[in-house]
Every structure is written in structure tokens, then in C-alpha cells.
Amino acid sequence: MTSPENPPAASARERLLGAAAVLFYSDGIAGTGIDAIVKRAGVAKKSLYNNFDSKAALVAAYLEARHAEWLALYETRLTRAFTPEARVLAVFLAYQDHAKWAYERGFRGCGLLNAAAELPVGHDGRRIVRRHKQQVEALLAAPLGELTGDEATASRLAQQLAFLLEGAMVRAGLEGSSRCIHEAHDMARALVEAS
């Protein structure tokens, strides 16, 4: 029987994905071997291959999980965003929230972008990252459309804000601080107010 004091044990798949998430973010995908993931997860190597066809499949699952984490943060922010302007800024606030997590070896920027930089063209992981970034841009465009009343203007401004956000994330990762993301939020507010 489970209770809040006695939660169910994590499955081997969950432990593997959790271990991979920490190691891929901290050390990179290329810098993380299967043996390190299995050791950290506390499972047999066979468990990895029973749950994932390959390291590439584990990478794809990590990227999907990272995307879902960000979406959950965004949805939380969205519950307090009652205007189109606030819904635009909720995207930036969700990135700020993700940057504040207690990463084992410190904040290194967007885990999705970091992963994509390591993956070869054509890798499924790059498709997952691209889909995430397109979804973020669409989440910006929808409320901008309400504000501007013009789909083309909203699309162009959403792209500009997405570029601002991505640049801020890269710099924040280099600096190991969310300061740039806070500044990008303030810049975004000014751009939205001017539109």
C-alpha cells in the first residue's frame, strides 16, 4: 500500500530516464555513456535495453520529458495570466522557472538546445527540439494575434520574441545564471507594449 509517506518505488524506466536527464544535462549526451546511466539508475544494463531500444531512444525520451517539464511550468504560469500580454510573458516566466531548478552541476542553459547542438542532422532528437521551439513560438503568436489583430504582424513579433528568448537562454547558460532571461522578459514586455 502506498501513501504520501511511502511513495511507490520508481520503475526501472523512470530511474533510467531520471539518471539520463541529470547526466545528459550535466555532462552532455556524447559525454555520458550507458554504463554511467545504468550505474546512477541502480539497474542492470539489460534493464536499459528492455526499456529503450538504444541510446538514441533514451535521448529521444529525455528530450520529450524535458519538453513536458517546460510545458508544465508554462501551464502553471498560464493559470495566472489573464490578459494577452500576460500570456506572452508567461512563456518567459516559464523559462525563468526552469532556470531556477536545482541542477546538480549548475544551470547550463536550455537542455534541449544543448542536446540539439550535439546531435547530427537528421537525428530524431533534433526533430523533437525543433517541434518544442515551434510550439513556443506558436504560444507567443496566439496572444500576440489578439493584441495586434493581424496574423502576419503577430507571427513576425512572435519570431522576434522567440529569438530574443533563445539568445537569452544561451547567454544565461554561459553565465550560469538566469539574469539574462529576466532581462529578456523585461525587453519582451517593452516590445509587446509598443506593438
XYZ file of C-alpha atoms in Angstrom, residues 16-194:
179
model
C 16.918 5.287 -16.146
C 15.220 8.385 -17.534
C 15.948 10.325 -14.337
C 19.608 9.301 -14.382
C 19.928 10.122 -18.070
C 18.300 13.526 -17.530
C 20.832 14.529 -14.869
C 23.836 13.178 -16.760
C 22.840 14.390 -20.226
C 22.240 17.894 -18.859
C 25.398 17.965 -16.729
C 27.873 16.157 -18.966
C 26.264 16.219 -22.400
C 24.940 13.350 -24.459
C 28.283 12.402 -26.006
C 29.988 12.668 -22.615
C 27.518 10.274 -20.983
C 27.960 6.568 -21.514
C 25.410 3.828 -20.991
C 27.443 2.426 -18.073
C 27.213 5.751 -16.197
C 23.439 5.911 -16.717
C 22.909 2.327 -15.574
C 25.132 2.845 -12.527
C 23.365 6.037 -11.483
C 19.938 4.459 -12.029
C 20.933 1.422 -9.975
C 19.676 -1.056 -12.549
C 21.195 -3.789 -14.683
C 22.328 -2.897 -18.204
C 19.707 -5.328 -19.510
C 17.020 -3.099 -17.946
C 18.143 -0.241 -20.151
C 17.695 -2.296 -23.301
C 14.404 -3.729 -22.029
C 13.069 -0.174 -21.761
C 14.853 1.612 -24.619
C 15.910 0.173 -27.965
C 19.107 2.202 -27.998
C 20.849 5.204 -26.524
C 19.188 7.250 -29.286
C 15.773 6.123 -27.995
C 16.783 7.129 -24.471
C 17.918 10.527 -25.775
C 14.557 10.996 -27.527
C 12.687 10.064 -24.329
C 14.830 12.542 -22.353
C 14.044 15.331 -24.826
C 10.313 14.552 -24.751
C 10.421 14.595 -20.931
C 12.292 17.902 -20.925
C 9.661 19.357 -23.267
C 6.885 18.100 -20.967
C 8.625 19.656 -17.932
C 8.687 23.050 -19.617
C 5.060 22.750 -20.744
C 4.010 22.004 -17.152
C 5.827 25.135 -15.958
C 4.166 27.155 -18.713
C 0.709 25.774 -17.854
C 1.247 26.775 -14.230
C 2.207 30.302 -15.281
C -0.751 30.430 -17.649
C -3.209 29.916 -14.783
C -2.263 33.405 -13.556
C -2.130 35.084 -16.979
C -5.443 36.829 -17.597
C -4.519 39.125 -20.488
C -2.860 38.514 -23.858
C 0.219 40.431 -22.625
C 0.438 38.207 -19.548
C 0.135 35.061 -21.705
C 3.084 36.214 -23.822
C 5.161 36.920 -20.731
C 4.154 33.551 -19.219
C 6.440 31.931 -21.804
C 9.407 33.924 -20.496
C 8.434 33.253 -16.880
C 8.288 29.504 -17.532
C 11.855 29.666 -18.865
C 12.867 31.608 -15.740
C 11.276 28.898 -13.602
C 13.173 26.169 -15.469
C 16.437 28.070 -14.989
C 15.874 28.207 -11.217
C 15.739 24.437 -10.777
C 18.418 22.928 -8.569
C 20.611 21.433 -11.272
C 23.260 19.101 -9.908
C 26.165 20.955 -11.538
C 24.519 24.319 -12.056
C 22.432 25.904 -14.764
C 23.796 25.333 -18.286
C 21.061 26.883 -20.404
C 18.366 25.169 -22.408
C 18.812 21.416 -22.159
C 17.029 20.988 -25.478
C 19.327 23.379 -27.337
C 22.375 21.851 -25.654
C 21.287 18.410 -26.826
C 20.471 19.568 -30.349
C 23.955 21.056 -30.663
C 25.415 17.586 -30.080
C 23.103 15.625 -32.358
C 23.747 15.066 -36.065
C 21.422 16.437 -38.718
C 18.552 14.020 -39.232
C 18.585 12.666 -35.650
C 15.095 12.247 -34.170
C 16.186 14.306 -31.177
C 16.676 17.384 -33.354
C 13.103 16.962 -34.629
C 11.844 16.914 -31.022
C 13.776 20.083 -30.179
C 12.585 21.828 -33.341
C 8.971 20.892 -32.519
C 9.385 22.334 -28.998
C 10.775 25.612 -30.315
C 7.985 25.846 -32.905
C 5.410 25.259 -30.182
C 6.945 28.004 -28.032
C 6.743 30.404 -30.976
C 3.102 29.427 -31.543
C 2.353 30.019 -27.849
C 3.748 33.516 -28.299
C 1.894 34.148 -31.573
C -1.617 33.302 -30.336
C -1.932 36.080 -27.731
C 0.019 38.463 -29.973
C -2.645 37.896 -32.602
C -5.256 39.025 -30.088
C -3.221 42.132 -29.325
C -2.371 43.174 -32.868
C -5.401 41.881 -34.716
C -3.051 40.968 -37.566
C -1.754 37.432 -38.026
C 1.301 38.467 -40.068
C 2.373 41.083 -37.518
C 1.766 38.639 -34.663
C 3.811 35.945 -36.413
C 6.716 38.311 -37.063
C 6.711 39.596 -33.462
C 6.453 36.034 -32.098
C 9.538 35.093 -34.113
C 11.426 38.118 -32.791
C 10.453 37.287 -29.197
C 11.427 33.636 -29.712
C 14.848 34.735 -30.983
C 15.204 37.074 -28.003
C 14.315 34.231 -25.656
C 16.721 31.755 -27.273
C 19.574 34.248 -27.226
C 18.882 34.973 -23.562
C 18.880 31.249 -22.773
C 22.222 30.722 -24.491
C 23.811 33.642 -22.628
C 22.211 32.535 -19.356
C 23.702 29.089 -19.863
C 27.147 30.547 -20.493
C 26.889 32.727 -17.397
C 25.271 30.006 -15.248
C 22.595 32.470 -14.156
C 19.036 33.337 -15.108
C 19.798 37.082 -15.170
C 19.643 37.273 -18.976
C 16.254 35.582 -19.014
C 14.917 38.188 -16.578
C 16.267 40.928 -18.834
C 14.711 39.270 -21.882
C 11.375 39.224 -20.045
C 11.616 42.968 -19.493
C 12.593 43.544 -23.142
C 9.660 41.386 -24.258
C 7.280 43.409 -22.117
C 8.504 46.628 -23.747
C 8.135 45.148 -27.249
C 4.641 43.886 -26.522
C 3.561 47.215 -25.052
C 4.895 49.012 -28.134
